[in-house]
């Protein structure tokens, strides 16, 4: 059995145990607030977070604002991105009374864990991390110290709250394994402080962007959750297709048409080929019209909840204030345990 097959089997058992014993688990999840959340985030992370949270899993969501600059020079419109993400979390079903939503930069004790954690890994191990290599190659610039140590930052994010469950796609398994290595090495060297978190493999579909590439804020091909119905219609109208009248699902040869079919299928629960047969020879205009209708119908409840939440200008700030306060208390407690284990209490 391969390592992926072993991880998958373990993850399947985890899913079963979470359903029966959700209170055993604390999940740490989150993202870098580099721009508005989009349809890819909804299917890729938000829906799974909401399911775990609603089952009773203790949920911590980090907005890793410091990590925005791992692969870029500017931090961008960070405040709006953070506040917008919180609105989307709440609209997706996260209850701020039962979840902890916080920002990386507001938790000093979390960042203090980096120094002892960095002593537990080698430079070679950091260079081997697939995400570090991929993001470095994509950035087209020199490898920064922040990007090189990104896996250790993520380990601190997970371990500061003693998270024992991390939902990830298979491409991000190395991050969880690095966190497990750091926890194990710390415990072996200084005494038992941290759990070794387990990866919960998610089967999230990859949502294509409107140009057939992966949906990404940086590509400008995304349908964001904060768009209005008219905005959504406008971006779909501009999506590249081709001159063939007959609509078929062929991701290799017809990426634009196929991306719209996949988007429509995800939002309707139908199959791409069935949708293509329904449109037939009506052409790209009919495909775009149908996709627009299905996307807007699917997102309408989320967008209405988001709009309602945004009516109170202080609500998001209050959610973050309370979340940051709780995260700070937990981080300080964990740091105290670390310093006690290391003998650095004076």
Coordinates of C-alpha atoms in Angstrom, one line a residue:
X1 CA 0.0 0.0 0.0
X2 CA 1.4 3.4 -1.0
X3 CA 1.7 6.3 1.6
X4 CA -1.2 8.1 -0.1
X5 CA -3.4 4.9 0.1
X6 CA -2.4 4.6 3.8
X7 CA -3.3 8.3 4.4
X8 CA -6.6 7.9 2.6
X9 CA -7.6 4.8 4.6
X10 CA -6.7 6.7 7.8
X11 CA -8.7 9.7 6.7
X12 CA -11.7 7.5 5.9
X13 CA -11.6 6.2 9.5
X14 CA -11.2 9.8 10.7
X15 CA -14.4 10.8 8.9
X16 CA -16.3 8.0 10.6
X17 CA -14.9 8.9 14.1
X18 CA -15.6 12.6 13.6
X19 CA -19.3 11.7 12.9
X20 CA -19.5 9.8 16.2
X21 CA -17.1 11.8 18.4
X22 CA -16.8 15.4 17.1
X23 CA -15.8 16.7 20.5
X24 CA -12.5 14.8 20.3
X25 CA -11.3 17.1 17.6
X26 CA -10.0 20.7 17.2
X27 CA -9.6 21.8 13.6
X28 CA -7.3 24.5 12.4
X29 CA -7.9 25.9 8.9
X30 CA -7.8 29.2 7.1
X31 CA -6.2 31.1 4.3
X32 CA -4.1 34.0 3.2
X33 CA -6.4 37.0 2.6
X34 CA -4.9 38.0 -0.8
X35 CA -8.3 39.0 -2.3
X36 CA -12.0 38.2 -2.2
X37 CA -13.0 34.6 -1.7
X38 CA -14.5 33.0 -4.8
X39 CA -16.5 30.0 -5.9
X40 CA -13.4 27.8 -5.8
X41 CA -13.0 28.6 -2.1
X42 CA -16.6 27.8 -1.5
X43 CA -16.4 24.3 -2.9
X44 CA -12.8 23.8 -1.9
X45 CA -12.9 24.8 1.8
X46 CA -15.9 26.8 3.0
X47 CA -18.4 24.0 2.6
X48 CA -16.2 21.4 4.4
X49 CA -15.4 23.8 7.2
X50 CA -19.1 24.5 7.8
X51 CA -19.9 20.8 7.8
X52 CA -17.2 20.0 10.4
X53 CA -18.2 23.0 12.5
X54 CA -21.9 22.1 12.4
X55 CA -21.1 18.5 13.5
X56 CA -19.6 19.9 16.6
X57 CA -15.8 20.0 15.9
X58 CA -14.1 22.8 17.7
X59 CA -13.2 25.2 14.8
X60 CA -10.3 27.6 14.6
X61 CA -10.0 29.7 11.4
X62 CA -6.9 31.8 10.8
X63 CA -6.7 34.7 8.4
X64 CA -2.9 34.5 7.8
X65 CA -2.3 38.2 7.0
X66 CA 1.4 38.1 7.6
X67 CA 1.7 35.2 5.2
X68 CA 0.3 37.3 2.3
X69 CA 3.8 38.6 1.7
X70 CA 5.5 35.1 1.4
X71 CA 5.5 35.5 -2.4
X72 CA 4.8 39.1 -3.1
X73 CA 6.1 42.6 -2.2
X74 CA 2.9 44.3 -1.1
X75 CA 0.3 43.3 1.3
X76 CA -2.6 44.8 -0.7
X77 CA -6.0 45.9 0.6
X78 CA -5.6 43.6 3.5
X79 CA -8.3 45.0 5.8
X80 CA -11.0 44.7 3.2
X81 CA -9.9 41.2 2.3
X82 CA -10.0 40.1 5.9
X83 CA -13.4 41.6 6.6
X84 CA -14.8 40.2 3.4
X85 CA -13.5 36.7 4.3
X86 CA -15.2 36.9 7.7
X87 CA -18.5 37.8 6.1
X88 CA -18.2 34.8 3.8
X89 CA -17.3 32.5 6.8
X90 CA -20.4 33.6 8.7
X91 CA -22.6 33.4 5.6
X92 CA -21.5 29.9 4.9
X93 CA -22.7 28.8 8.4
X94 CA -19.8 29.4 10.8
X95 CA -21.2 30.5 14.2
X96 CA -18.8 33.0 15.8
X97 CA -20.1 32.0 19.2
X98 CA -18.7 28.5 18.7
X99 CA -15.8 29.1 16.4
X100 CA -12.6 31.1 16.8
X101 CA -11.9 33.4 13.9
X102 CA -8.7 35.3 14.2
X103 CA -5.9 37.1 12.4
X104 CA -2.3 35.9 12.4
X105 CA -0.7 39.4 13.1
X106 CA -2.8 39.8 16.2
X107 CA -1.4 36.8 18.1
X108 CA 2.2 37.6 19.2
X109 CA 2.6 34.4 21.3
X110 CA 1.8 32.3 18.2
X111 CA 4.7 33.8 16.3
X112 CA 7.1 33.3 19.2
X113 CA 6.8 29.5 18.6
X114 CA 8.7 30.0 15.4
X115 CA 12.1 30.2 17.0
X116 CA 12.1 26.9 18.8
X117 CA 10.3 25.3 15.9
X118 CA 12.9 26.5 13.4
X119 CA 15.6 24.7 15.4
X120 CA 13.8 21.4 14.8
X121 CA 14.0 21.4 11.0
X122 CA 16.8 21.4 8.5
X123 CA 17.3 23.7 5.6
X124 CA 17.2 20.7 3.3
X125 CA 13.8 19.7 4.7
X126 CA 12.4 23.2 4.0
X127 CA 13.8 23.2 0.4
X128 CA 12.1 19.9 -0.3
X129 CA 8.6 21.1 0.6
X130 CA 6.5 21.0 -2.6
X131 CA 4.6 24.2 -1.9
X132 CA 7.8 26.1 -1.2
X133 CA 9.2 24.9 -4.5
X134 CA 6.1 25.6 -6.5
X135 CA 5.4 29.1 -5.1
X136 CA 9.1 30.0 -5.5
X137 CA 9.0 28.9 -9.2
X138 CA 5.7 30.8 -9.8
X139 CA 7.0 34.0 -8.1
X140 CA 9.9 34.5 -10.5
X141 CA 11.9 36.1 -7.7
X142 CA 14.6 35.2 -5.2
X143 CA 13.5 32.8 -2.5
X144 CA 12.7 34.9 0.6
X145 CA 13.3 33.7 4.2
X146 CA 9.5 34.0 4.8
X147 CA 8.6 31.7 1.9
X148 CA 11.4 29.2 2.8
X149 CA 10.1 28.9 6.4
X150 CA 6.4 29.0 5.3
X151 CA 5.8 25.3 6.4
X152 CA 7.1 26.2 9.9
X153 CA 4.7 29.1 10.1
X154 CA 1.9 26.8 9.2
X155 CA 3.1 24.3 11.9
X156 CA 2.9 27.2 14.5
X157 CA -0.6 28.1 13.3
X158 CA -1.8 24.5 13.9
X159 CA 0.1 23.7 17.1
X160 CA -0.4 26.9 19.0
X161 CA -4.0 25.9 19.6
X162 CA -3.1 22.2 19.8
X163 CA -5.1 21.5 16.7
X164 CA -5.3 17.8 16.0
X165 CA -7.2 17.8 12.7
X166 CA -6.3 19.6 9.5
X167 CA -8.5 19.3 6.4
X168 CA -6.4 19.3 3.3
X169 CA -6.2 18.2 -0.3
X170 CA -3.6 15.6 -1.2
X171 CA -1.2 18.3 -2.5
X172 CA -1.0 19.9 0.9
X173 CA -0.3 16.6 2.8
X174 CA 3.5 17.6 3.1
X175 CA 2.5 20.6 5.3
X176 CA 0.7 18.4 7.8
X177 CA 3.5 15.9 7.8
X178 CA 6.0 18.7 8.5
X179 CA 3.8 19.8 11.4
X180 CA 3.7 16.2 12.8
X181 CA 7.5 16.1 12.5
X182 CA 7.9 19.3 14.4
X183 CA 5.5 18.3 17.1
X184 CA 7.2 14.9 17.5
X185 CA 10.7 16.3 17.6
X186 CA 9.7 19.0 20.2
X187 CA 8.1 16.4 22.4
X188 CA 11.1 14.0 22.1
X189 CA 13.5 16.8 23.0
X190 CA 11.7 18.7 25.7
X191 CA 8.7 16.7 26.9
X192 CA 5.1 16.1 25.8
X193 CA 3.4 19.4 24.8
X194 CA 1.9 19.0 21.4
X195 CA -0.5 16.5 19.7
X196 CA 0.6 15.2 16.3
X197 CA -2.3 16.5 14.1
X198 CA -4.0 14.2 11.6
X199 CA -4.7 15.1 8.0
X200 CA -8.4 14.8 6.9
X201 CA -8.3 14.4 3.2
X202 CA -11.0 16.3 1.4
X203 CA -12.4 15.3 -1.9
X204 CA -13.1 18.9 -2.9
X205 CA -13.7 19.4 -6.7
X206 CA -11.3 21.7 -8.5
X207 CA -13.3 24.6 -9.7
X208 CA -12.0 25.9 -13.1
X209 CA -11.7 29.6 -13.7
X210 CA -13.6 31.2 -16.5
X211 CA -10.6 30.8 -18.8
X212 CA -10.2 27.1 -18.2
X213 CA -7.3 27.4 -15.8
X214 CA -7.6 26.9 -12.1
X215 CA -9.8 29.5 -10.5
X216 CA -7.5 32.1 -8.9
X217 CA -7.6 35.6 -7.7
X218 CA -4.2 36.2 -9.4
X219 CA -5.5 35.1 -12.8
X220 CA -8.5 37.4 -12.7
X221 CA -10.7 34.5 -13.8
X222 CA -12.8 34.0 -10.6
X223 CA -16.5 34.4 -9.7
X224 CA -16.2 35.9 -6.3
X225 CA -18.8 35.3 -3.6
X226 CA -19.3 39.0 -3.0
X227 CA -20.3 39.7 -6.6
X228 CA -23.8 40.8 -7.4
X229 CA -25.9 38.8 -9.8
X230 CA -25.3 41.4 -12.5
X231 CA -21.5 41.3 -11.9
X232 CA -21.6 37.5 -12.2
X233 CA -23.5 37.8 -15.5
X234 CA -21.0 40.3 -16.8
X235 CA -17.9 38.2 -16.1
X236 CA -19.5 35.1 -17.5
X237 CA -20.4 36.9 -20.7
X238 CA -16.7 37.8 -21.2
X239 CA -15.5 34.2 -20.6
X240 CA -13.5 32.9 -23.6
X241 CA -15.2 30.0 -25.5
X242 CA -14.8 29.0 -29.2
X243 CA -16.6 29.2 -32.5
X244 CA -18.2 25.7 -32.5
X245 CA -22.0 25.8 -32.1
X246 CA -22.3 22.3 -30.7
X247 CA -21.6 22.4 -26.9
X248 CA -19.5 19.4 -25.8
X249 CA -17.5 18.7 -22.6
X250 CA -13.9 18.4 -23.7
X251 CA -11.5 20.0 -21.1
X252 CA -8.4 19.4 -23.2
X253 CA -9.6 20.8 -26.6
X254 CA -12.3 23.1 -25.4
X255 CA -11.1 24.5 -22.0
X256 CA -13.4 27.6 -22.0
X257 CA -16.6 25.8 -22.8
X258 CA -15.7 22.9 -20.5
X259 CA -14.9 25.3 -17.6
X260 CA -18.4 26.8 -17.9
X261 CA -20.0 23.4 -18.0
X262 CA -18.1 22.3 -14.9
X263 CA -19.1 25.5 -13.1
X264 CA -22.7 25.0 -14.0
X265 CA -22.5 21.3 -13.0
X266 CA -21.1 22.1 -9.6
X267 CA -23.8 24.7 -8.9
X268 CA -26.6 22.4 -10.0
X269 CA -25.5 19.0 -9.0
X270 CA -25.8 17.8 -12.5
X271 CA -23.3 16.1 -14.9
X272 CA -21.3 18.2 -17.5
X273 CA -22.3 16.0 -20.4
X274 CA -26.0 16.1 -19.5
X275 CA -25.8 19.9 -19.5
X276 CA -24.0 19.9 -22.8
X277 CA -26.6 17.7 -24.3
X278 CA -29.3 20.0 -23.0
X279 CA -27.8 23.0 -24.7
X280 CA -26.9 21.1 -27.9
X281 CA -26.5 23.3 -30.9
X282 CA -27.7 26.5 -29.2
X283 CA -24.1 27.7 -28.9
X284 CA -21.9 29.5 -26.4
X285 CA -24.5 32.2 -25.7
X286 CA -27.0 29.7 -24.4
X287 CA -24.2 28.0 -22.3
X288 CA -23.3 31.3 -20.7
X289 CA -26.9 32.2 -20.0
X290 CA -27.5 28.8 -18.4
X291 CA -24.3 29.0 -16.3
X292 CA -25.2 32.5 -15.1
X293 CA -28.6 31.3 -14.0
X294 CA -27.3 28.3 -12.2
X295 CA -24.4 30.1 -10.5
X296 CA -26.7 33.0 -9.3
X297 CA -29.4 30.7 -8.1
X298 CA -26.8 28.6 -6.2
X299 CA -25.1 31.7 -4.6
X300 CA -28.3 33.7 -3.9
X301 CA -28.8 32.4 -0.3
X302 CA -25.1 32.9 0.6
X303 CA -25.1 36.4 -0.9
X304 CA -28.3 37.4 0.9
X305 CA -26.9 36.2 4.3
X306 CA -23.7 38.1 3.5
X307 CA -25.6 41.3 2.6
X308 CA -27.7 41.0 5.8
X309 CA -24.6 40.5 8.0
X310 CA -22.9 43.5 6.4
X311 CA -25.7 45.8 7.5
X312 CA -24.1 46.0 10.9
X313 CA -20.8 47.8 10.3
X314 CA -19.4 46.7 13.7
X315 CA -20.3 43.0 13.5
X316 CA -17.2 41.7 11.7
X317 CA -14.9 43.8 14.0
X318 CA -16.6 42.3 17.0
X319 CA -16.2 38.8 15.7
X320 CA -12.4 39.4 15.1
X321 CA -12.0 41.1 18.5
X322 CA -13.5 38.2 20.3
X323 CA -11.7 35.6 18.2
X324 CA -8.3 37.4 18.6
X325 CA -8.8 37.6 22.4
X326 CA -9.5 33.9 22.7
X327 CA -6.7 33.0 20.3
X328 CA -4.3 35.2 22.3
X329 CA -5.2 33.5 25.6
X330 CA -4.7 30.0 24.1
X331 CA -1.4 31.0 22.4
X332 CA 0.0 32.5 25.6
X333 CA -0.9 29.4 27.6
X334 CA 0.8 27.2 25.0
X335 CA 3.8 29.4 24.9
X336 CA 4.0 29.2 28.7
X337 CA 4.0 25.4 28.4
X338 CA 6.7 25.5 25.8
X339 CA 8.9 27.8 27.9
X340 CA 8.4 25.6 30.9
X341 CA 9.3 22.5 29.0
X342 CA 12.4 24.2 27.6
X343 CA 13.4 25.6 31.0
X344 CA 13.2 29.3 29.9
X345 CA 11.0 30.5 32.7
X346 CA 12.8 33.0 34.9

